[in-house]
Tab-separated table of N, CA and C in Angstrom:
chain	number	residue	atom	x	y	z
A	97	UNK	N	-15.643	113.119	165.036
A	97	UNK	CA	-15.726	114.146	164.040
A	97	UNK	C	-15.405	113.609	162.655
A	98	UNK	N	-14.525	112.644	162.563
A	98	UNK	CA	-14.162	112.063	161.282
A	98	UNK	C	-15.341	111.388	160.628
A	99	UNK	N	-16.230	110.866	161.471
A	99	UNK	CA	-17.406	110.186	160.947
A	99	UNK	C	-18.324	111.153	160.229
A	100	UNK	N	-18.487	112.340	160.756
A	100	UNK	CA	-19.416	113.305	160.178
A	100	UNK	C	-18.947	113.734	158.785
A	101	UNK	N	-17.627	113.792	158.594
A	101	UNK	CA	-17.120	114.149	157.264
A	101	UNK	C	-17.389	113.014	156.291
A	102	UNK	N	-17.203	111.781	156.744
A	102	UNK	CA	-17.474	110.634	155.873
A	102	UNK	C	-18.949	110.568	155.525
A	103	UNK	N	-19.803	110.836	156.517
A	103	UNK	CA	-21.244	110.834	156.275
A	103	UNK	C	-21.618	111.920	155.259
A	104	UNK	N	-21.024	113.088	155.419
A	104	UNK	CA	-21.311	114.195	154.509
A	104	UNK	C	-20.847	113.856	153.105
A	105	UNK	N	-19.663	113.233	152.992
A	105	UNK	CA	-19.142	112.872	151.679
A	105	UNK	C	-20.004	111.792	151.051
A	106	UNK	N	-20.399	110.788	151.837
A	106	UNK	CA	-21.223	109.720	151.291
A	106	UNK	C	-22.621	110.253	150.926
A	107	UNK	N	-23.122	111.198	151.705
A	107	UNK	CA	-24.421	111.794	151.407
A	107	UNK	C	-24.341	112.567	150.090
A	108	UNK	N	-23.264	113.293	149.887
A	108	UNK	CA	-23.075	114.045	148.642
A	108	UNK	C	-22.952	113.085	147.464
A	109	UNK	N	-22.252	111.956	147.683
A	109	UNK	CA	-22.125	110.952	146.617
A	109	UNK	C	-23.483	110.371	146.250
A	110	UNK	N	-24.282	110.056	147.289
A	110	UNK	CA	-25.617	109.502	147.022
A	110	UNK	C	-26.484	110.514	146.274
A	111	UNK	N	-26.387	111.770	146.662
A	111	UNK	CA	-27.144	112.824	146.008
A	111	UNK	C	-26.735	112.937	144.543
A	112	UNK	N	-25.433	112.890	144.302
A	112	UNK	CA	-24.907	112.976	142.943
A	112	UNK	C	-25.377	111.794	142.103
A	113	UNK	N	-25.362	110.604	142.694
A	113	UNK	CA	-25.811	109.402	141.986
A	113	UNK	C	-27.290	109.513	141.615
A	114	UNK	N	-28.111	110.069	142.535
A	114	UNK	CA	-29.528	110.243	142.246
A	114	UNK	C	-29.718	111.203	141.070
A	115	UNK	N	-28.946	112.277	141.055
A	115	UNK	CA	-29.046	113.229	139.951
A	115	UNK	C	-28.664	112.575	138.633
A	116	UNK	N	-27.601	111.796	138.662
A	116	UNK	CA	-27.146	111.113	137.450
A	116	UNK	C	-28.232	110.160	136.954
A	117	UNK	N	-28.828	109.409	137.876
A	117	UNK	CA	-29.909	108.488	137.487
A	117	UNK	C	-31.098	109.252	136.902
A	118	UNK	N	-31.445	110.358	137.553
A	118	UNK	CA	-32.575	111.158	137.070
A	118	UNK	C	-32.318	111.670	135.653
A	119	UNK	N	-31.129	112.220	135.429
A	119	UNK	CA	-30.812	112.752	134.099
A	119	UNK	C	-30.771	111.644	133.052
A	120	UNK	N	-30.314	110.473	133.437
A	120	UNK	CA	-30.305	109.370	132.472
A	120	UNK	C	-31.740	108.948	132.133
A	121	UNK	N	-32.635	108.953	133.127
A	121	UNK	CA	-34.043	108.637	132.860
A	121	UNK	C	-34.661	109.677	131.925
A	122	UNK	N	-34.352	110.934	132.193
A	122	UNK	CA	-34.881	112.003	131.338
A	122	UNK	C	-34.391	111.830	129.915
A	123	UNK	N	-33.103	111.527	129.767
A	123	UNK	CA	-32.514	111.330	128.439
A	123	UNK	C	-33.203	110.164	127.710
A	124	UNK	N	-33.451	109.080	128.445
A	124	UNK	CA	-34.108	107.922	127.846
A	124	UNK	C	-35.533	108.255	127.398
A	125	UNK	N	-36.286	108.959	128.251
A	125	UNK	CA	-37.666	109.295	127.884
A	125	UNK	C	-37.705	110.239	126.691
A	126	UNK	N	-36.767	111.171	126.617
A	126	UNK	CA	-36.711	112.077	125.461
A	126	UNK	C	-36.434	111.277	124.193
A	127	UNK	N	-35.523	110.318	124.285
A	127	UNK	CA	-35.217	109.495	123.116
A	127	UNK	C	-36.443	108.686	122.684
A	128	UNK	N	-37.167	108.133	123.647
A	128	UNK	CA	-38.369	107.349	123.334
A	128	UNK	C	-39.431	108.237	122.690
A	129	UNK	N	-39.620	109.433	123.243
A	129	UNK	CA	-40.624	110.350	122.688
A	129	UNK	C	-40.261	110.772	121.269
A	130	UNK	N	-38.992	111.038	121.030
A	130	UNK	CA	-38.569	111.406	119.673
A	130	UNK	C	-38.804	110.259	118.698
A	131	UNK	N	-38.550	109.041	119.157
A	131	UNK	CA	-38.773	107.879	118.293
A	131	UNK	C	-40.261	107.739	117.979
A	132	UNK	N	-41.115	107.910	118.969
A	132	UNK	CA	-42.554	107.818	118.740
A	132	UNK	C	-43.029	108.915	117.782
A	133	UNK	N	-42.465	110.098	117.950
A	133	UNK	CA	-42.833	111.215	117.088
A	133	UNK	C	-42.467	110.926	115.638
A	134	UNK	N	-41.278	110.385	115.417
A	134	UNK	CA	-40.857	110.084	114.044
A	134	UNK	C	-41.713	108.964	113.447
A	135	UNK	N	-42.132	108.008	114.280
A	135	UNK	CA	-42.982	106.925	113.792
A	135	UNK	C	-44.334	107.483	113.343
A	136	UNK	N	-44.922	108.365	114.159
A	136	UNK	CA	-46.225	108.938	113.785
A	136	UNK	C	-46.102	109.793	112.529
A	137	UNK	N	-44.975	110.492	112.367
A	137	UNK	CA	-44.774	111.276	111.143
A	137	UNK	C	-44.737	110.365	109.930
A	138	UNK	N	-44.047	109.239	110.053
A	138	UNK	CA	-43.961	108.297	108.944
A	138	UNK	C	-45.332	107.745	108.604
A	139	UNK	N	-46.143	107.449	109.640
A	139	UNK	CA	-47.486	106.922	109.413
A	139	UNK	C	-48.345	107.945	108.678
A	140	UNK	N	-48.232	109.216	109.086
A	140	UNK	CA	-48.999	110.266	108.431
A	140	UNK	C	-48.583	110.404	106.976
A	141	UNK	N	-47.274	110.329	106.739
A	141	UNK	CA	-46.771	110.429	105.365
A	141	UNK	C	-47.323	109.295	104.524
A	142	UNK	N	-47.307	108.084	105.071
A	142	UNK	CA	-47.815	106.926	104.333
A	142	UNK	C	-49.293	107.087	104.007
A	143	UNK	N	-50.067	107.553	104.994
A	143	UNK	CA	-51.503	107.703	104.743
A	143	UNK	C	-51.751	108.777	103.691
A	144	UNK	N	-50.954	109.852	103.696
A	144	UNK	CA	-51.093	110.884	102.661
A	144	UNK	C	-50.774	110.312	101.290
A	145	UNK	N	-49.719	109.517	101.225
A	145	UNK	CA	-49.336	108.928	99.946
A	145	UNK	C	-50.425	107.979	99.450
A	146	UNK	N	-51.039	107.215	100.355
A	146	UNK	CA	-52.116	106.317	99.952
A	146	UNK	C	-53.300	107.112	99.425
A	147	UNK	N	-53.619	108.217	100.081
A	147	UNK	CA	-54.721	109.054	99.625
A	147	UNK	C	-54.414	109.625	98.251
A	148	UNK	N	-53.173	110.060	98.036
A	148	UNK	CA	-52.796	110.613	96.738
A	148	UNK	C	-52.900	109.548	95.654
A	149	UNK	N	-52.532	108.324	95.981
A	149	UNK	CA	-52.633	107.250	95.002
A	149	UNK	C	-54.083	106.985	94.649
A	150	UNK	N	-54.975	107.162	95.605
A	150	UNK	CA	-56.390	106.934	95.339
A	150	UNK	C	-56.928	107.946	94.341
A	151	UNK	N	-56.368	109.150	94.313
A	151	UNK	CA	-56.831	110.185	93.405
A	151	UNK	C	-55.963	110.311	92.156
A	152	UNK	N	-55.041	109.418	91.960
A	152	UNK	CA	-54.148	109.482	90.805
A	152	UNK	C	-54.913	109.045	89.560
A	153	UNK	N	-55.148	109.975	88.657
A	153	UNK	CA	-55.916	109.692	87.446
A	153	UNK	C	-55.027	109.654	86.203
A	154	UNK	N	-53.727	109.582	86.391
A	154	UNK	CA	-52.816	109.602	85.246
A	154	UNK	C	-52.969	108.363	84.369
A	155	UNK	N	-53.422	107.252	84.927
A	155	UNK	CA	-53.590	106.039	84.121
A	155	UNK	C	-54.758	106.162	83.148
A	156	UNK	N	-55.651	107.100	83.389
A	156	UNK	CA	-56.798	107.271	82.497
A	156	UNK	C	-56.460	108.035	81.222
A	157	UNK	N	-55.310	108.667	81.176
A	157	UNK	CA	-54.969	109.494	80.017
A	157	UNK	C	-54.866	108.679	78.735
A	158	UNK	N	-54.490	107.422	78.830
A	158	UNK	CA	-54.370	106.615	77.617
A	158	UNK	C	-55.737	106.306	77.002
A	159	UNK	N	-56.800	106.374	77.789
A	159	UNK	CA	-58.137	106.092	77.284
A	159	UNK	C	-58.864	107.340	76.791
A	160	UNK	N	-58.360	108.510	77.170
A	160	UNK	CA	-59.012	109.749	76.777
A	160	UNK	C	-58.587	110.164	75.377
A	161	UNK	N	-59.469	110.812	74.631
A	161	UNK	CA	-59.071	111.276	73.297
A	161	UNK	C	-58.091	112.432	73.413
A	162	UNK	N	-57.270	112.584	72.395
A	162	UNK	CA	-56.290	113.672	72.412
A	162	UNK	C	-56.995	114.993	72.161
A	163	UNK	N	-56.541	116.028	72.849
A	163	UNK	CA	-57.143	117.344	72.706
A	163	UNK	C	-56.468	118.115	71.586
A	164	UNK	N	-57.267	118.883	70.860
A	164	UNK	CA	-56.718	119.746	69.819
A	164	UNK	C	-56.175	120.989	70.493
A	165	UNK	N	-55.109	121.590	69.953
A	165	UNK	CA	-54.589	122.821	70.554
A	165	UNK	C	-55.639	123.927	70.423
A	166	UNK	N	-55.704	124.822	71.406
A	166	UNK	CA	-56.718	125.879	71.360
A	166	UNK	C	-56.495	126.805	70.169
A	167	UNK	N	-57.601	127.239	69.583
A	167	UNK	CA	-57.524	128.126	68.424
A	167	UNK	C	-57.294	129.547	68.901
A	168	UNK	N	-56.769	130.370	68.001
A	168	UNK	CA	-56.537	131.769	68.315
A	168	UNK	C	-57.891	132.435	68.535
A	169	UNK	N	-57.963	133.295	69.537
A	169	UNK	CA	-59.231	133.957	69.823
A	169	UNK	C	-59.539	134.963	68.726
A	170	UNK	N	-60.817	135.052	68.380
A	170	UNK	CA	-61.263	135.956	67.323
A	170	UNK	C	-61.568	137.312	67.937
A	171	UNK	N	-61.439	138.393	67.159
A	171	UNK	CA	-61.823	139.714	67.672
A	171	UNK	C	-63.319	139.743	67.973
A	172	UNK	N	-63.738	140.688	68.792
A	172	UNK	CA	-65.125	140.754	69.244
A	172	UNK	C	-66.087	140.965	68.084
A	173	UNK	N	-65.670	141.610	67.009
A	173	UNK	CA	-66.557	141.891	65.881
A	173	UNK	C	-66.911	140.619	65.122
A	174	UNK	N	-66.087	139.584	65.161
A	174	UNK	CA	-66.321	138.368	64.397
A	174	UNK	C	-67.248	137.373	65.092
A	175	UNK	N	-67.521	137.566	66.383
A	175	UNK	CA	-68.405	136.655	67.086
A	175	UNK	C	-69.824	136.806	66.561
A	176	UNK	N	-70.486	135.689	66.392
A	176	UNK	CA	-71.886	135.740	65.973
A	176	UNK	C	-72.724	135.755	67.244
A	177	UNK	N	-73.355	136.896	67.496
A	177	UNK	CA	-74.142	137.064	68.708
A	177	UNK	C	-75.611	137.135	68.362
A	178	UNK	N	-76.419	136.864	69.338
A	178	UNK	CA	-77.861	136.827	69.132
A	178	UNK	C	-78.454	138.227	68.993
A	179	UNK	N	-77.928	139.184	69.753
A	179	UNK	CA	-78.521	140.513	69.694
A	179	UNK	C	-77.441	141.563	69.498
A	180	UNK	N	-77.871	142.678	68.896
A	180	UNK	CA	-76.918	143.764	68.632
A	180	UNK	C	-76.503	144.441	69.932
A	181	UNK	N	-77.415	144.533	70.882
A	181	UNK	CA	-77.073	145.192	72.144
A	181	UNK	C	-75.981	144.427	72.882
A	182	UNK	N	-76.039	143.106	72.805
A	182	UNK	CA	-75.004	142.290	73.444
A	182	UNK	C	-73.662	142.540	72.771
A	183	UNK	N	-73.675	142.643	71.466
A	183	UNK	CA	-72.443	142.889	70.717
A	183	UNK	C	-71.879	144.259	71.068
A	184	UNK	N	-72.747	145.258	71.187
A	184	UNK	CA	-72.301	146.603	71.554
A	184	UNK	C	-71.684	146.591	72.951
A	185	UNK	N	-72.319	145.853	73.849
A	185	UNK	CA	-71.815	145.766	75.218
A	185	UNK	C	-70.426	145.139	75.251
A	186	UNK	N	-70.232	144.099	74.463
A	186	UNK	CA	-68.925	143.439	74.427
A	186	UNK	C	-67.862	144.384	73.882
A	187	UNK	N	-68.177	145.114	72.832
A	187	UNK	CA	-67.222	146.076	72.273
A	187	UNK	C	-66.895	147.171	73.288
A	188	UNK	N	-67.936	147.682	73.947
A	188	UNK	CA	-67.737	148.742	74.928
A	188	UNK	C	-66.851	148.261	76.071
A	189	UNK	N	-67.130	147.067	76.589
A	189	UNK	CA	-66.345	146.526	77.697
A	189	UNK	C	-64.911	146.211	77.271
A	190	UNK	N	-64.752	145.756	76.038
A	190	UNK	CA	-63.398	145.495	75.522
A	190	UNK	C	-62.568	146.763	75.459
A	191	UNK	N	-63.188	147.855	74.990
A	191	UNK	CA	-62.491	149.145	74.936
A	191	UNK	C	-62.146	149.622	76.337
A	192	UNK	N	-63.116	149.465	77.246
A	192	UNK	CA	-62.882	149.889	78.632
A	192	UNK	C	-61.725	149.118	79.256
A	193	UNK	N	-61.673	147.819	79.001
A	193	UNK	CA	-60.595	146.996	79.543
A	193	UNK	C	-59.245	147.419	78.986
A	194	UNK	N	-59.202	147.680	77.691
A	194	UNK	CA	-57.918	148.092	77.102
A	194	UNK	C	-57.486	149.441	77.647
A	195	UNK	N	-58.452	150.339	77.894
A	195	UNK	CA	-58.097	151.639	78.474
A	195	UNK	C	-57.536	151.467	79.879
A	196	UNK	N	-58.151	150.586	80.660
A	196	UNK	CA	-57.671	150.352	82.028
A	196	UNK	C	-56.274	149.743	82.007
A	197	UNK	N	-56.068	148.753	81.133
A	197	UNK	CA	-54.760	148.088	81.077
A	197	UNK	C	-53.660	149.033	80.612
A	198	UNK	N	-53.983	150.019	79.793
A	198	UNK	CA	-52.976	150.958	79.290
A	198	UNK	C	-52.806	152.169	80.191
A	199	UNK	N	-53.648	152.316	81.206
A	199	UNK	CA	-53.563	153.479	82.092
A	199	UNK	C	-52.270	153.411	82.904
A	200	UNK	N	-51.519	154.526	83.010
A	200	UNK	CA	-50.229	154.497	83.725
A	200	UNK	C	-50.365	154.176	85.220
A	201	UNK	N	-51.446	154.603	85.854
A	201	UNK	CA	-51.623	154.305	87.284
A	201	UNK	C	-51.827	152.811	87.487
A	202	UNK	N	-52.575	152.176	86.587
A	202	UNK	CA	-52.795	150.735	86.688
A	202	UNK	C	-51.500	149.980	86.423
A	203	UNK	N	-50.720	150.442	85.468
A	203	UNK	CA	-49.463	149.765	85.158
A	203	UNK	C	-48.464	149.897	86.294
A	204	UNK	N	-48.502	151.018	87.008
A	204	UNK	CA	-47.561	151.225	88.115
A	204	UNK	C	-47.936	150.373	89.326
A	205	UNK	N	-49.221	150.376	89.686
A	205	UNK	CA	-49.671	149.629	90.865
A	205	UNK	C	-51.078	149.107	90.607
A	206	UNK	N	-51.213	147.894	90.021
A	206	UNK	CA	-52.531	147.389	89.653
A	206	UNK	C	-53.482	147.233	90.836
A	207	UNK	N	-53.013	146.608	91.913
A	207	UNK	CA	-53.894	146.374	93.055
A	207	UNK	C	-54.276	147.678	93.753
A	208	UNK	N	-53.327	148.572	93.856
A	208	UNK	CA	-53.604	149.864	94.483
A	208	UNK	C	-54.615	150.670	93.693
A	209	UNK	N	-54.503	150.657	92.383
A	209	UNK	CA	-55.447	151.415	91.562
A	209	UNK	C	-56.842	150.789	91.611
A	210	UNK	N	-56.928	149.451	91.664
A	210	UNK	CA	-58.236	148.797	91.796
A	210	UNK	C	-58.858	149.165	93.137
A	211	UNK	N	-58.041	149.161	94.182
A	211	UNK	CA	-58.532	149.513	95.514
A	211	UNK	C	-59.045	150.949	95.531
A	212	UNK	N	-58.278	151.859	94.932
A	212	UNK	CA	-58.680	153.260	94.886
A	212	UNK	C	-59.973	153.422	94.099
A	213	UNK	N	-60.104	152.697	93.005
A	213	UNK	CA	-61.318	152.756	92.189
A	213	UNK	C	-62.527	152.287	92.993
A	214	UNK	N	-62.364	151.184	93.738
A	214	UNK	CA	-63.471	150.676	94.542
A	214	UNK	C	-63.860	151.658	95.648
A	215	UNK	N	-62.856	152.294	96.249
A	215	UNK	CA	-63.156	153.272	97.290
A	215	UNK	C	-63.943	154.453	96.742
A	216	UNK	N	-63.602	154.880	95.529
A	216	UNK	CA	-64.269	156.046	94.968
A	216	UNK	C	-65.636	155.724	94.395
A	217	UNK	N	-65.889	154.495	93.983
A	217	UNK	CA	-67.160	154.168	93.349
A	217	UNK	C	-68.167	153.516	94.289
A	218	UNK	N	-67.735	152.895	95.362
A	218	UNK	CA	-68.658	152.219	96.268
A	218	UNK	C	-69.360	153.242	97.150
A	219	UNK	N	-70.630	153.015	97.469
A	219	UNK	CA	-71.334	153.946	98.350
A	219	UNK	C	-70.763	153.891	99.761
A	220	UNK	N	-70.833	155.038	100.429
A	220	UNK	CA	-70.298	155.126	101.775
A	220	UNK	C	-71.281	154.451	102.725
A	221	UNK	N	-70.778	153.551	103.545
A	221	UNK	CA	-71.619	152.853	104.515
A	221	UNK	C	-71.897	153.798	105.671
A	222	UNK	N	-73.165	153.885	106.062
A	222	UNK	CA	-73.521	154.752	107.181
A	222	UNK	C	-73.071	154.114	108.479
A	223	UNK	N	-72.388	154.906	109.274
A	223	UNK	CA	-71.919	154.393	110.552
A	223	UNK	C	-73.015	154.573	111.585
A	224	UNK	N	-73.319	153.508	112.301
A	224	UNK	CA	-74.316	153.576	113.348
A	224	UNK	C	-73.675	154.200	114.579
A	225	UNK	N	-74.410	155.057	115.275
A	225	UNK	CA	-73.813	155.654	116.479
A	225	UNK	C	-73.538	154.573	117.514
A	226	UNK	N	-72.401	154.697	118.124
A	226	UNK	CA	-72.014	153.709	119.124
A	226	UNK	C	-72.773	153.947	120.414
A	227	UNK	N	-73.079	152.874	121.116
A	227	UNK	CA	-73.758	152.995	122.393
A	227	UNK	C	-72.792	153.541	123.424
A	228	UNK	N	-73.319	154.394	124.277
A	228	UNK	CA	-72.460	155.017	125.281
A	228	UNK	C	-72.066	153.998	126.339
A	229	UNK	N	-70.876	154.153	126.829
A	229	UNK	CA	-70.353	153.224	127.826
A	229	UNK	C	-70.207	153.935	129.163
A	230	UNK	N	-70.325	153.168	130.223
A	230	UNK	CA	-70.059	153.672	131.572
A	230	UNK	C	-68.566	153.847	131.763
A	231	UNK	N	-68.221	154.403	132.883
A	231	UNK	CA	-66.801	154.531	133.216
A	231	UNK	C	-66.162	153.164	133.361
A	232	UNK	N	-66.941	152.176	133.778
A	232	UNK	CA	-66.417	150.822	133.979
A	232	UNK	C	-66.279	150.073	132.664
A	233	UNK	N	-66.853	150.598	131.597
A	233	UNK	CA	-66.779	149.905	130.326
A	233	UNK	C	-68.057	149.180	129.980
A	234	UNK	N	-69.049	149.172	130.890
A	234	UNK	CA	-70.316	148.513	130.618
A	234	UNK	C	-71.261	149.445	129.873
A	235	UNK	N	-72.262	148.868	129.223
A	235	UNK	CA	-73.234	149.680	128.491
A	235	UNK	C	-74.164	150.368	129.476
A	236	UNK	N	-74.570	151.587	129.091
A	236	UNK	CA	-75.516	152.291	129.937
A	236	UNK	C	-76.886	151.672	129.759
A	237	UNK	N	-77.592	151.528	130.837
A	237	UNK	CA	-78.917	150.947	130.792
A	237	UNK	C	-79.919	152.085	130.909
A	238	UNK	N	-80.793	152.208	129.898
A	238	UNK	CA	-81.782	153.273	129.919
A	238	UNK	C	-83.084	152.728	130.479
A	239	UNK	N	-83.832	153.598	131.143
A	239	UNK	CA	-85.151	153.220	131.621
A	239	UNK	C	-85.141	152.589	133.001
A	240	UNK	N	-84.082	152.011	133.397
A	240	UNK	CA	-84.008	151.388	134.711
A	240	UNK	C	-83.223	152.302	135.639
A	241	UNK	N	-83.860	152.664	136.728
A	241	UNK	CA	-83.167	153.453	137.735
A	241	UNK	C	-83.226	152.677	139.033
A	242	UNK	N	-82.145	152.655	139.719
A	242	UNK	CA	-82.160	151.935	140.985
A	242	UNK	C	-82.913	152.755	142.017
A	243	UNK	N	-83.551	152.103	142.926
A	243	UNK	CA	-84.375	152.774	143.925
A	243	UNK	C	-83.528	153.619	144.869
A	244	UNK	N	-82.317	153.215	145.092
A	244	UNK	CA	-81.477	153.944	146.037
A	244	UNK	C	-81.011	155.278	145.459
A	245	UNK	N	-80.946	155.396	144.145
A	245	UNK	CA	-80.456	156.617	143.538
A	245	UNK	C	-81.564	157.652	143.331
A	246	UNK	N	-82.816	157.258	143.369
A	246	UNK	CA	-83.898	158.202	143.147
A	246	UNK	C	-84.040	159.114	144.366
A	247	UNK	N	-84.544	160.303	144.133
A	247	UNK	CA	-84.722	161.232	145.237
A	247	UNK	C	-85.906	160.823	146.088
A	248	UNK	N	-85.826	160.996	147.334
A	248	UNK	CA	-86.933	160.589	148.199
A	248	UNK	C	-88.188	161.421	147.911
A	249	UNK	N	-89.302	160.770	147.789
A	249	UNK	CA	-90.559	161.460	147.511
A	249	UNK	C	-91.335	161.632	148.803
A	250	UNK	N	-91.980	162.722	148.887
A	250	UNK	CA	-92.738	162.964	150.109
A	250	UNK	C	-94.117	162.324	150.019
A	251	UNK	N	-94.675	162.038	151.122
A	251	UNK	CA	-95.969	161.368	151.173
A	251	UNK	C	-97.072	162.374	151.493
A	252	UNK	N	-96.978	163.562	150.987
A	252	UNK	CA	-97.986	164.596	151.284
A	252	UNK	C	-99.264	164.348	150.531
A	253	UNK	N	-100.398	164.538	151.247
A	253	UNK	CA	-101.712	164.390	150.610
A	253	UNK	C	-102.448	165.671	150.614
């Protein structure tokens, strides 16, 4: 009987040792995978940096002429336009824009008011009637009737 206890204890020890070995292998593989992951991240970063360097145009600024600061915009009446109708259109649109920008609804919620305006001015899209579905969810098939469902016809002459 003493032997069976020793066997059981040694069996438990062997089992424990196997678990310890397994967990150490798992730990090692996780460490290796993390190292590989960090290496690939570094490679991706390097390739991105190389691509950015290829598009770096800052060295060309010394060869480009200096830009003059932008001039103050002139009122719409001072523009020299080809036609009077174009000038009238610009004035009309300018007034319309200023009215919209000063409107209290636009100032409170610009995107909401634009959305509401589009809803009220756009034509209503006609909804097409949906095809009827069977109880199973499939489309009804018109024109085809199964032979088993038709009523029996007599052969009278």
